[in-house]
């Protein structure tokens, strides 16, 4: 018999803006509540004239406002009905749990861990990009039980995962196969120790054809950049298939550098990857071509050690072959 469910969700946005929450449904005590370890870091804005709104701001605001100290009392009949409907759903049948650790060298914008406590069993599942096929039905069961959007479905509609979007080498598509328009890009790279305030290095407004930051340009032609994003599979960097070096080797650097890349589609839908002294397999390949185009090391590949560069050369070539 199912006795308790723990739902832990993590949101990682640019500039160390994070939100962690854990919601517990205890069917034995007939109560539900947040058991929260929440970390919100103040945003550090670029000291310039970058005028694009931050699409993560309304999501962060909503996430913070929804976490309450309230105890949700659940009727015994509702507990029994939820338990039966959950078992009938077979939510995780055929689902392959994704890898998870409490310290991720490469972090996606969203992850969720589900812990299921049974009277004679315990099950744990990790979700990053791939979701069980009846995830939305599961959320409907939760809404019926506690009367709010436990799984943050309304926020996930504006976050790039496979729940509402198809992520391909040539771009991001909705479930009706309409390609989303890339409207903004922000890249930041900063030293971990001595502590450097997270800040953007390059900001691109595709609608107004401008680049700001360490490299500035107006009326820019972005066709070459779009080709490079596709060539090196940047949209798919959030998948483990582009993280083979990270999965097989640990960097010898204890501190090093953190970085983030945020892509904004249709002015409001966010794709983000965050690295902690680690990079996707084709990062170095992209960095070299960007340097050839601009004569600037905008992706900071010179901060990567020689030994690490040799590994990235190997895994980059392997991925592109």
Short mmCIF file of the C-alpha atoms (twelve columns), coordinates in Angstrom:
data_MODEL
# 
_entry.id   MODEL 
# 
loop_
_atom_site.group_PDB 
_atom_site.id 
_atom_site.type_symbol 
_atom_site.label_atom_id 
_atom_site.label_alt_id 
_atom_site.label_comp_id 
_atom_site.label_asym_id 
_atom_site.label_seq_id 
_atom_site.Cartn_x 
_atom_site.Cartn_y 
_atom_site.Cartn_z 
_atom_site.pdbx_PDB_model_num 
ATOM 1   C CA . UNK A 1   0.000   0.000  0.000   1 
ATOM 2   C CA . UNK A 2   1.235   3.497  -0.873  1 
ATOM 3   C CA . UNK A 3   1.907   5.449  2.325   1 
ATOM 4   C CA . UNK A 4   3.772   8.597  1.307   1 
ATOM 5   C CA . UNK A 5   4.949   10.556 -1.744  1 
ATOM 6   C CA . UNK A 6   7.805   13.071 -1.750  1 
ATOM 7   C CA . UNK A 7   7.997   15.391 -4.760  1 
ATOM 8   C CA . UNK A 8   11.224  17.406 -4.914  1 
ATOM 9   C CA . UNK A 9   11.527  19.972 -7.707  1 
ATOM 10  C CA . UNK A 10  14.571  22.074 -8.578  1 
ATOM 11  C CA . UNK A 11  14.662  25.110 -10.837 1 
ATOM 12  C CA . UNK A 12  18.033  26.503 -11.945 1 
ATOM 13  C CA . UNK A 13  18.017  29.850 -13.696 1 
ATOM 14  C CA . UNK A 14  20.842  32.094 -14.835 1 
ATOM 15  C CA . UNK A 15  23.027  34.036 -12.371 1 
ATOM 16  C CA . UNK A 16  22.572  31.492 -9.568  1 
ATOM 17  C CA . UNK A 17  18.838  32.108 -9.240  1 
ATOM 18  C CA . UNK A 18  17.592  28.817 -7.825  1 
ATOM 19  C CA . UNK A 19  14.432  27.443 -6.305  1 
ATOM 20  C CA . UNK A 20  14.184  24.108 -4.499  1 
ATOM 21  C CA . UNK A 21  10.998  22.725 -3.008  1 
ATOM 22  C CA . UNK A 22  9.814   19.437 -1.566  1 
ATOM 23  C CA . UNK A 23  6.112   18.642 -1.226  1 
ATOM 24  C CA . UNK A 24  5.102   15.654 0.893   1 
ATOM 25  C CA . UNK A 25  1.813   13.800 0.787   1 
ATOM 26  C CA . UNK A 26  1.476   11.563 3.838   1 
ATOM 27  C CA . UNK A 27  -1.481  9.281  3.247   1 
ATOM 28  C CA . UNK A 28  -1.139  7.634  6.667   1 
ATOM 29  C CA . UNK A 29  -1.396  10.875 8.636   1 
ATOM 30  C CA . UNK A 30  -3.793  12.322 6.007   1 
ATOM 31  C CA . UNK A 31  -1.732  15.487 5.643   1 
ATOM 32  C CA . UNK A 32  0.278   17.234 2.922   1 
ATOM 33  C CA . UNK A 33  2.842   20.002 3.323   1 
ATOM 34  C CA . UNK A 34  5.983   21.665 1.966   1 
ATOM 35  C CA . UNK A 35  9.261   20.581 3.507   1 
ATOM 36  C CA . UNK A 36  11.396  23.200 1.880   1 
ATOM 37  C CA . UNK A 37  15.070  23.867 1.447   1 
ATOM 38  C CA . UNK A 38  14.856  26.913 -0.775  1 
ATOM 39  C CA . UNK A 39  17.804  28.904 -2.094  1 
ATOM 40  C CA . UNK A 40  17.114  32.177 -3.863  1 
ATOM 41  C CA . UNK A 41  20.107  34.289 -4.822  1 
ATOM 42  C CA . UNK A 42  19.715  37.983 -5.685  1 
ATOM 43  C CA . UNK A 43  19.905  38.661 -9.381  1 
ATOM 44  C CA . UNK A 44  22.942  40.633 -10.558 1 
ATOM 45  C CA . UNK A 45  22.032  42.584 -13.659 1 
ATOM 46  C CA . UNK A 46  24.457  43.579 -16.331 1 
ATOM 47  C CA . UNK A 47  25.593  47.193 -15.964 1 
ATOM 48  C CA . UNK A 48  24.609  48.329 -19.409 1 
ATOM 49  C CA . UNK A 49  21.629  49.131 -21.555 1 
ATOM 50  C CA . UNK A 50  20.390  45.613 -22.019 1 
ATOM 51  C CA . UNK A 51  16.651  46.186 -22.161 1 
ATOM 52  C CA . UNK A 52  15.172  42.726 -22.684 1 
ATOM 53  C CA . UNK A 53  12.951  41.618 -19.833 1 
ATOM 54  C CA . UNK A 54  14.044  38.598 -17.824 1 
ATOM 55  C CA . UNK A 55  11.487  35.886 -18.629 1 
ATOM 56  C CA . UNK A 56  12.554  33.870 -15.579 1 
ATOM 57  C CA . UNK A 57  11.429  36.643 -13.188 1 
ATOM 58  C CA . UNK A 58  7.671   35.874 -13.233 1 
ATOM 59  C CA . UNK A 59  8.399   32.160 -12.859 1 
ATOM 60  C CA . UNK A 60  10.668  32.735 -9.860  1 
ATOM 61  C CA . UNK A 61  8.124   35.072 -8.309  1 
ATOM 62  C CA . UNK A 62  5.370   32.494 -8.680  1 
ATOM 63  C CA . UNK A 63  7.564   29.701 -7.311  1 
ATOM 64  C CA . UNK A 64  8.424   31.692 -4.204  1 
ATOM 65  C CA . UNK A 65  4.838   32.779 -3.575  1 
ATOM 66  C CA . UNK A 66  3.339   29.291 -3.784  1 
ATOM 67  C CA . UNK A 67  5.459   27.716 -1.047  1 
ATOM 68  C CA . UNK A 68  3.543   28.113 2.210   1 
ATOM 69  C CA . UNK A 69  3.801   26.715 5.717   1 
ATOM 70  C CA . UNK A 70  0.192   25.569 5.395   1 
ATOM 71  C CA . UNK A 71  -0.706  22.014 6.395   1 
ATOM 72  C CA . UNK A 72  -3.210  20.477 3.998   1 
ATOM 73  C CA . UNK A 73  -5.628  18.192 5.843   1 
ATOM 74  C CA . UNK A 74  -6.977  15.425 3.627   1 
ATOM 75  C CA . UNK A 75  -10.165 13.462 4.178   1 
ATOM 76  C CA . UNK A 76  -9.732  9.733  4.662   1 
ATOM 77  C CA . UNK A 77  -11.991 9.007  1.694   1 
ATOM 78  C CA . UNK A 78  -9.901  11.329 -0.513  1 
ATOM 79  C CA . UNK A 79  -6.710  9.579  0.621   1 
ATOM 80  C CA . UNK A 80  -8.141  6.189  -0.262  1 
ATOM 81  C CA . UNK A 81  -9.396  7.406  -3.635  1 
ATOM 82  C CA . UNK A 82  -6.057  9.032  -4.465  1 
ATOM 83  C CA . UNK A 83  -4.159  5.856  -3.564  1 
ATOM 84  C CA . UNK A 84  -6.404  3.734  -5.779  1 
ATOM 85  C CA . UNK A 85  -6.276  6.149  -8.721  1 
ATOM 86  C CA . UNK A 86  -2.505  6.502  -8.439  1 
ATOM 87  C CA . UNK A 87  -2.011  2.740  -8.517  1 
ATOM 88  C CA . UNK A 88  -4.377  2.474  -11.480 1 
ATOM 89  C CA . UNK A 89  -2.371  5.136  -13.335 1 
ATOM 90  C CA . UNK A 90  0.787   2.945  -13.380 1 
ATOM 91  C CA . UNK A 91  2.703   6.191  -13.726 1 
ATOM 92  C CA . UNK A 92  6.203   4.764  -13.943 1 
ATOM 93  C CA . UNK A 93  5.546   1.614  -15.950 1 
ATOM 94  C CA . UNK A 94  8.129   1.550  -18.740 1 
ATOM 95  C CA . UNK A 95  9.681   4.825  -17.578 1 
ATOM 96  C CA . UNK A 96  13.483  5.051  -17.554 1 
ATOM 97  C CA . UNK A 97  14.674  7.183  -14.664 1 
ATOM 98  C CA . UNK A 98  17.375  9.727  -15.535 1 
ATOM 99  C CA . UNK A 99  20.679  10.088 -13.709 1 
ATOM 100 C CA . UNK A 100 20.745  12.361 -10.676 1 
ATOM 101 C CA . UNK A 101 23.233  13.573 -8.075  1 
ATOM 102 C CA . UNK A 102 23.010  16.331 -5.486  1 
ATOM 103 C CA . UNK A 103 25.905  18.077 -7.210  1 
ATOM 104 C CA . UNK A 104 25.467  18.183 -10.969 1 
ATOM 105 C CA . UNK A 105 28.428  19.322 -13.045 1 
ATOM 106 C CA . UNK A 106 26.015  20.278 -15.823 1 
ATOM 107 C CA . UNK A 107 22.610  21.403 -14.592 1 
ATOM 108 C CA . UNK A 108 19.374  21.636 -16.511 1 
ATOM 109 C CA . UNK A 109 16.812  24.299 -15.799 1 
ATOM 110 C CA . UNK A 110 14.420  21.757 -14.234 1 
ATOM 111 C CA . UNK A 111 14.598  18.443 -12.432 1 
ATOM 112 C CA . UNK A 112 12.202  16.463 -10.279 1 
ATOM 113 C CA . UNK A 113 12.661  13.523 -7.935  1 
ATOM 114 C CA . UNK A 114 9.718   11.371 -6.887  1 
ATOM 115 C CA . UNK A 115 10.099  9.127  -3.835  1 
ATOM 116 C CA . UNK A 116 7.352   6.571  -3.237  1 
ATOM 117 C CA . UNK A 117 7.050   4.931  0.177   1 
ATOM 118 C CA . UNK A 118 5.041   1.721  0.351   1 
ATOM 119 C CA . UNK A 119 4.332   -0.448 3.365   1 
ATOM 120 C CA . UNK A 120 6.869   -2.975 2.055   1 
ATOM 121 C CA . UNK A 121 8.769   -1.114 -0.678  1 
ATOM 122 C CA . UNK A 122 10.534  2.117  -1.654  1 
ATOM 123 C CA . UNK A 123 10.896  3.523  -5.177  1 
ATOM 124 C CA . UNK A 124 12.749  6.581  -6.460  1 
ATOM 125 C CA . UNK A 125 12.544  8.215  -9.888  1 
ATOM 126 C CA . UNK A 126 14.483  11.129 -11.379 1 
ATOM 127 C CA . UNK A 127 13.117  13.367 -14.128 1 
ATOM 128 C CA . UNK A 128 14.979  16.037 -16.104 1 
ATOM 129 C CA . UNK A 129 13.874  16.107 -19.716 1 
ATOM 130 C CA . UNK A 130 11.834  12.955 -20.159 1 
ATOM 131 C CA . UNK A 131 8.536   12.586 -18.340 1 
ATOM 132 C CA . UNK A 132 6.212   9.644  -17.727 1 
ATOM 133 C CA . UNK A 133 3.506   9.615  -20.398 1 
ATOM 134 C CA . UNK A 134 0.724   10.279 -17.867 1 
ATOM 135 C CA . UNK A 135 2.515   13.084 -16.010 1 
ATOM 136 C CA . UNK A 136 -0.314  15.550 -16.667 1 
ATOM 137 C CA . UNK A 137 -2.885  13.046 -15.399 1 
ATOM 138 C CA . UNK A 138 -0.781  12.653 -12.257 1 
ATOM 139 C CA . UNK A 139 -0.932  16.406 -11.745 1 
ATOM 140 C CA . UNK A 140 -4.711  16.298 -12.142 1 
ATOM 141 C CA . UNK A 141 -4.878  13.735 -9.325  1 
ATOM 142 C CA . UNK A 142 -2.737  15.990 -7.143  1 
ATOM 143 C CA . UNK A 143 -4.892  19.037 -7.886  1 
ATOM 144 C CA . UNK A 144 -8.008  17.074 -6.911  1 
ATOM 145 C CA . UNK A 145 -6.309  16.152 -3.643  1 
ATOM 146 C CA . UNK A 146 -4.748  19.451 -2.496  1 
ATOM 147 C CA . UNK A 147 -6.301  22.015 -4.875  1 
ATOM 148 C CA . UNK A 148 -3.152  23.510 -6.437  1 
ATOM 149 C CA . UNK A 149 -0.664  22.887 -9.254  1 
ATOM 150 C CA . UNK A 150 1.810   20.710 -7.336  1 
ATOM 151 C CA . UNK A 151 3.941   19.805 -10.373 1 
ATOM 152 C CA . UNK A 152 4.250   23.413 -11.606 1 
ATOM 153 C CA . UNK A 153 2.702   22.541 -14.949 1 
ATOM 154 C CA . UNK A 154 1.762   26.173 -15.616 1 
ATOM 155 C CA . UNK A 155 5.414   27.198 -15.200 1 
ATOM 156 C CA . UNK A 156 6.737   24.265 -17.217 1 
ATOM 157 C CA . UNK A 157 4.743   25.552 -20.184 1 
ATOM 158 C CA . UNK A 158 7.427   28.270 -20.408 1 
ATOM 159 C CA . UNK A 159 10.442  26.040 -19.722 1 
ATOM 160 C CA . UNK A 160 12.066  23.900 -22.413 1 
ATOM 161 C CA . UNK A 161 11.774  20.211 -21.550 1 
ATOM 162 C CA . UNK A 162 10.269  17.307 -23.457 1 
ATOM 163 C CA . UNK A 163 6.996   17.731 -21.571 1 
ATOM 164 C CA . UNK A 164 5.671   20.455 -23.878 1 
ATOM 165 C CA . UNK A 165 8.413   20.723 -26.503 1 
ATOM 166 C CA . UNK A 166 10.456  18.664 -28.939 1 
ATOM 167 C CA . UNK A 167 14.162  19.445 -28.726 1 
ATOM 168 C CA . UNK A 168 15.986  18.816 -31.988 1 
ATOM 169 C CA . UNK A 169 19.405  19.596 -33.418 1 
ATOM 170 C CA . UNK A 170 18.015  22.392 -35.579 1 
ATOM 171 C CA . UNK A 171 15.880  24.034 -32.904 1 
ATOM 172 C CA . UNK A 172 12.947  23.805 -30.505 1 
ATOM 173 C CA . UNK A 173 9.464   22.787 -31.628 1 
ATOM 174 C CA . UNK A 174 6.117   22.688 -29.876 1 
ATOM 175 C CA . UNK A 175 4.089   19.478 -29.847 1 
ATOM 176 C CA . UNK A 176 2.270   20.612 -33.010 1 
ATOM 177 C CA . UNK A 177 5.698   20.707 -34.725 1 
ATOM 178 C CA . UNK A 178 5.804   24.503 -34.983 1 
ATOM 179 C CA . UNK A 179 9.367   25.771 -34.678 1 
ATOM 180 C CA . UNK A 180 9.874   28.360 -31.938 1 
ATOM 181 C CA . UNK A 181 11.605  31.639 -32.750 1 
ATOM 182 C CA . UNK A 182 14.882  32.303 -30.944 1 
ATOM 183 C CA . UNK A 183 14.513  35.869 -29.632 1 
ATOM 184 C CA . UNK A 184 17.254  36.204 -27.003 1 
ATOM 185 C CA . UNK A 185 20.560  34.708 -25.880 1 
ATOM 186 C CA . UNK A 186 22.624  35.364 -22.777 1 
ATOM 187 C CA . UNK A 187 25.968  33.785 -21.878 1 
ATOM 188 C CA . UNK A 188 27.894  34.280 -18.655 1 
ATOM 189 C CA . UNK A 189 31.248  32.879 -17.495 1 
ATOM 190 C CA . UNK A 190 32.814  33.733 -14.137 1 
ATOM 191 C CA . UNK A 191 35.438  32.534 -11.683 1 
ATOM 192 C CA . UNK A 192 34.303  30.507 -8.676  1 
ATOM 193 C CA . UNK A 193 37.196  31.422 -6.352  1 
ATOM 194 C CA . UNK A 194 37.992  34.120 -5.573  1 
ATOM 195 C CA . UNK A 195 34.247  34.582 -5.850  1 
ATOM 196 C CA . UNK A 196 33.168  36.481 -8.943  1 
ATOM 197 C CA . UNK A 197 29.636  37.862 -9.129  1 
ATOM 198 C CA . UNK A 198 27.627  35.992 -11.781 1 
ATOM 199 C CA . UNK A 199 27.330  38.276 -14.773 1 
ATOM 200 C CA . UNK A 200 26.616  38.016 -18.499 1 
ATOM 201 C CA . UNK A 201 29.455  38.236 -21.006 1 
ATOM 202 C CA . UNK A 202 27.374  38.332 -24.169 1 
ATOM 203 C CA . UNK A 203 23.720  39.281 -24.680 1 
ATOM 204 C CA . UNK A 204 21.946  39.031 -28.013 1 
ATOM 205 C CA . UNK A 205 18.601  40.549 -28.922 1 
ATOM 206 C CA . UNK A 206 17.678  38.772 -32.139 1 
ATOM 207 C CA . UNK A 207 14.584  40.875 -32.756 1 
ATOM 208 C CA . UNK A 208 16.535  44.141 -32.661 1 
ATOM 209 C CA . UNK A 209 19.680  42.648 -34.259 1 
ATOM 210 C CA . UNK A 210 21.999  43.765 -31.457 1 
ATOM 211 C CA . UNK A 211 24.845  42.205 -29.490 1 
ATOM 212 C CA . UNK A 212 25.983  43.678 -26.166 1 
ATOM 213 C CA . UNK A 213 28.603  42.788 -23.579 1 
ATOM 214 C CA . UNK A 214 32.257  42.008 -24.286 1 
ATOM 215 C CA . UNK A 215 31.452  42.086 -27.996 1 
ATOM 216 C CA . UNK A 216 29.075  44.715 -29.355 1 
ATOM 217 C CA . UNK A 217 27.454  45.013 -32.743 1 
ATOM 218 C CA . UNK A 218 24.335  46.562 -34.243 1 
ATOM 219 C CA . UNK A 219 22.462  45.372 -37.331 1 
ATOM 220 C CA . UNK A 220 24.124  41.996 -36.921 1 
ATOM 221 C CA . UNK A 221 23.583  39.121 -39.346 1 
ATOM 222 C CA . UNK A 222 22.852  36.085 -37.199 1 
ATOM 223 C CA . UNK A 223 22.613  33.478 -39.949 1 
ATOM 224 C CA . UNK A 224 26.142  32.213 -39.176 1 
ATOM 225 C CA . UNK A 225 25.333  31.936 -35.463 1 
ATOM 226 C CA . UNK A 226 22.136  29.990 -36.177 1 
ATOM 227 C CA . UNK A 227 24.169  27.608 -38.340 1 
ATOM 228 C CA . UNK A 228 26.710  27.118 -35.528 1 
ATOM 229 C CA . UNK A 229 24.020  26.439 -32.918 1 
ATOM 230 C CA . UNK A 230 22.658  23.707 -35.169 1 
ATOM 231 C CA . UNK A 231 26.052  22.366 -36.270 1 
ATOM 232 C CA . UNK A 232 27.215  21.756 -32.706 1 
ATOM 233 C CA . UNK A 233 23.875  20.578 -31.344 1 
ATOM 234 C CA . UNK A 234 23.628  23.373 -28.782 1 
ATOM 235 C CA . UNK A 235 19.875  22.944 -28.297 1 
ATOM 236 C CA . UNK A 236 20.570  19.325 -27.296 1 
ATOM 237 C CA . UNK A 237 23.359  20.125 -24.831 1 
ATOM 238 C CA . UNK A 238 20.873  19.485 -22.019 1 
ATOM 239 C CA . UNK A 239 20.826  15.772 -22.916 1 
ATOM 240 C CA . UNK A 240 23.365  13.261 -21.624 1 
ATOM 241 C CA . UNK A 241 24.170  12.331 -25.227 1 
ATOM 242 C CA . UNK A 242 26.169  15.604 -25.369 1 
ATOM 243 C CA . UNK A 243 27.745  15.126 -21.927 1 
ATOM 244 C CA . UNK A 244 29.957  12.066 -22.420 1 
ATOM 245 C CA . UNK A 245 33.143  13.778 -21.277 1 
ATOM 246 C CA . UNK A 246 31.392  14.953 -18.100 1 
ATOM 247 C CA . UNK A 247 29.977  11.494 -17.417 1 
ATOM 248 C CA . UNK A 248 33.349  9.775  -17.841 1 
ATOM 249 C CA . UNK A 249 35.836  12.247 -16.371 1 
ATOM 250 C CA . UNK A 250 35.964  14.646 -13.448 1 
ATOM 251 C CA . UNK A 251 37.855  17.895 -13.797 1 
ATOM 252 C CA . UNK A 252 40.971  18.087 -11.571 1 
ATOM 253 C CA . UNK A 253 40.074  21.714 -10.786 1 
ATOM 254 C CA . UNK A 254 38.340  22.123 -7.422  1 
ATOM 255 C CA . UNK A 255 37.185  25.682 -8.031  1 
ATOM 256 C CA . UNK A 256 37.610  26.877 -11.597 1 
ATOM 257 C CA . UNK A 257 34.732  28.544 -13.412 1 
ATOM 258 C CA . UNK A 258 30.962  28.499 -13.570 1 
ATOM 259 C CA . UNK A 259 28.996  29.475 -16.650 1 
ATOM 260 C CA . UNK A 260 25.474  29.581 -18.004 1 
ATOM 261 C CA . UNK A 261 23.764  29.796 -21.356 1 
ATOM 262 C CA . UNK A 262 20.168  30.984 -21.581 1 
ATOM 263 C CA . UNK A 263 18.177  30.884 -24.802 1 
ATOM 264 C CA . UNK A 264 14.802  32.623 -24.938 1 
ATOM 265 C CA . UNK A 265 12.182  31.627 -27.496 1 
ATOM 266 C CA . UNK A 266 9.077   33.586 -28.450 1 
ATOM 267 C CA . UNK A 267 10.149  36.198 -25.849 1 
ATOM 268 C CA . UNK A 268 9.025   34.072 -22.900 1 
ATOM 269 C CA . UNK A 269 10.036  30.394 -23.192 1 
ATOM 270 C CA . UNK A 270 13.362  29.564 -21.541 1 
ATOM 271 C CA . UNK A 271 16.096  27.028 -22.314 1 
ATOM 272 C CA . UNK A 272 19.013  27.020 -19.867 1 
ATOM 273 C CA . UNK A 273 22.117  25.008 -19.085 1 
ATOM 274 C CA . UNK A 274 24.501  25.760 -16.216 1 
ATOM 275 C CA . UNK A 275 28.025  24.382 -15.924 1 
ATOM 276 C CA . UNK A 276 30.253  24.006 -12.876 1 
ATOM 277 C CA . UNK A 277 33.798  23.668 -14.193 1 
ATOM 278 C CA . UNK A 278 32.401  21.399 -16.893 1 
ATOM 279 C CA . UNK A 279 31.143  21.728 -20.472 1 
ATOM 280 C CA . UNK A 280 29.179  19.761 -23.097 1 
ATOM 281 C CA . UNK A 281 31.159  17.682 -25.581 1 
ATOM 282 C CA . UNK A 282 30.987  20.184 -28.468 1 
ATOM 283 C CA . UNK A 283 31.504  23.336 -26.371 1 
ATOM 284 C CA . UNK A 284 35.160  23.712 -27.366 1 
ATOM 285 C CA . UNK A 285 34.306  23.249 -31.061 1 
ATOM 286 C CA . UNK A 286 31.791  26.086 -30.859 1 
ATOM 287 C CA . UNK A 287 34.165  28.266 -28.823 1 
ATOM 288 C CA . UNK A 288 36.870  27.987 -31.479 1 
ATOM 289 C CA . UNK A 289 34.579  28.995 -34.323 1 
ATOM 290 C CA . UNK A 290 33.222  31.933 -32.313 1 
ATOM 291 C CA . UNK A 291 36.802  33.091 -31.704 1 
ATOM 292 C CA . UNK A 292 37.631  32.814 -35.404 1 
ATOM 293 C CA . UNK A 293 34.605  34.974 -36.233 1 
ATOM 294 C CA . UNK A 294 35.126  37.679 -33.593 1 
ATOM 295 C CA . UNK A 295 38.850  37.476 -32.736 1 
ATOM 296 C CA . UNK A 296 37.682  37.267 -29.114 1 
ATOM 297 C CA . UNK A 297 37.604  34.292 -26.755 1 
ATOM 298 C CA . UNK A 298 33.971  34.968 -25.877 1 
ATOM 299 C CA . UNK A 299 33.337  31.438 -24.569 1 
ATOM 300 C CA . UNK A 300 36.477  31.616 -22.397 1 
ATOM 301 C CA . UNK A 301 38.107  28.450 -23.715 1 
ATOM 302 C CA . UNK A 302 41.486  29.753 -22.532 1 
ATOM 303 C CA . UNK A 303 40.336  29.075 -18.958 1 
ATOM 304 C CA . UNK A 304 40.187  25.334 -19.715 1 
ATOM 305 C CA . UNK A 305 43.333  23.366 -18.830 1 
ATOM 306 C CA . UNK A 306 45.390  21.685 -21.550 1 
ATOM 307 C CA . UNK A 307 44.517  18.198 -20.300 1 
ATOM 308 C CA . UNK A 308 40.815  19.035 -20.330 1 
ATOM 309 C CA . UNK A 309 41.107  20.519 -23.820 1 
ATOM 310 C CA . UNK A 310 42.546  17.249 -25.122 1 
ATOM 311 C CA . UNK A 311 39.559  15.389 -23.671 1 
ATOM 312 C CA . UNK A 312 37.107  17.841 -25.221 1 
ATOM 313 C CA . UNK A 313 38.865  17.481 -28.577 1 
ATOM 314 C CA . UNK A 314 38.390  13.720 -28.369 1 
ATOM 315 C CA . UNK A 315 34.743  13.770 -27.281 1 
ATOM 316 C CA . UNK A 316 33.862  16.638 -29.606 1 
ATOM 317 C CA . UNK A 317 35.296  14.794 -32.602 1 
ATOM 318 C CA . UNK A 318 33.541  11.605 -31.493 1 
ATOM 319 C CA . UNK A 319 30.199  13.390 -31.244 1 
ATOM 320 C CA . UNK A 320 30.524  15.083 -34.624 1 
ATOM 321 C CA . UNK A 321 31.765  12.014 -36.505 1 
# 
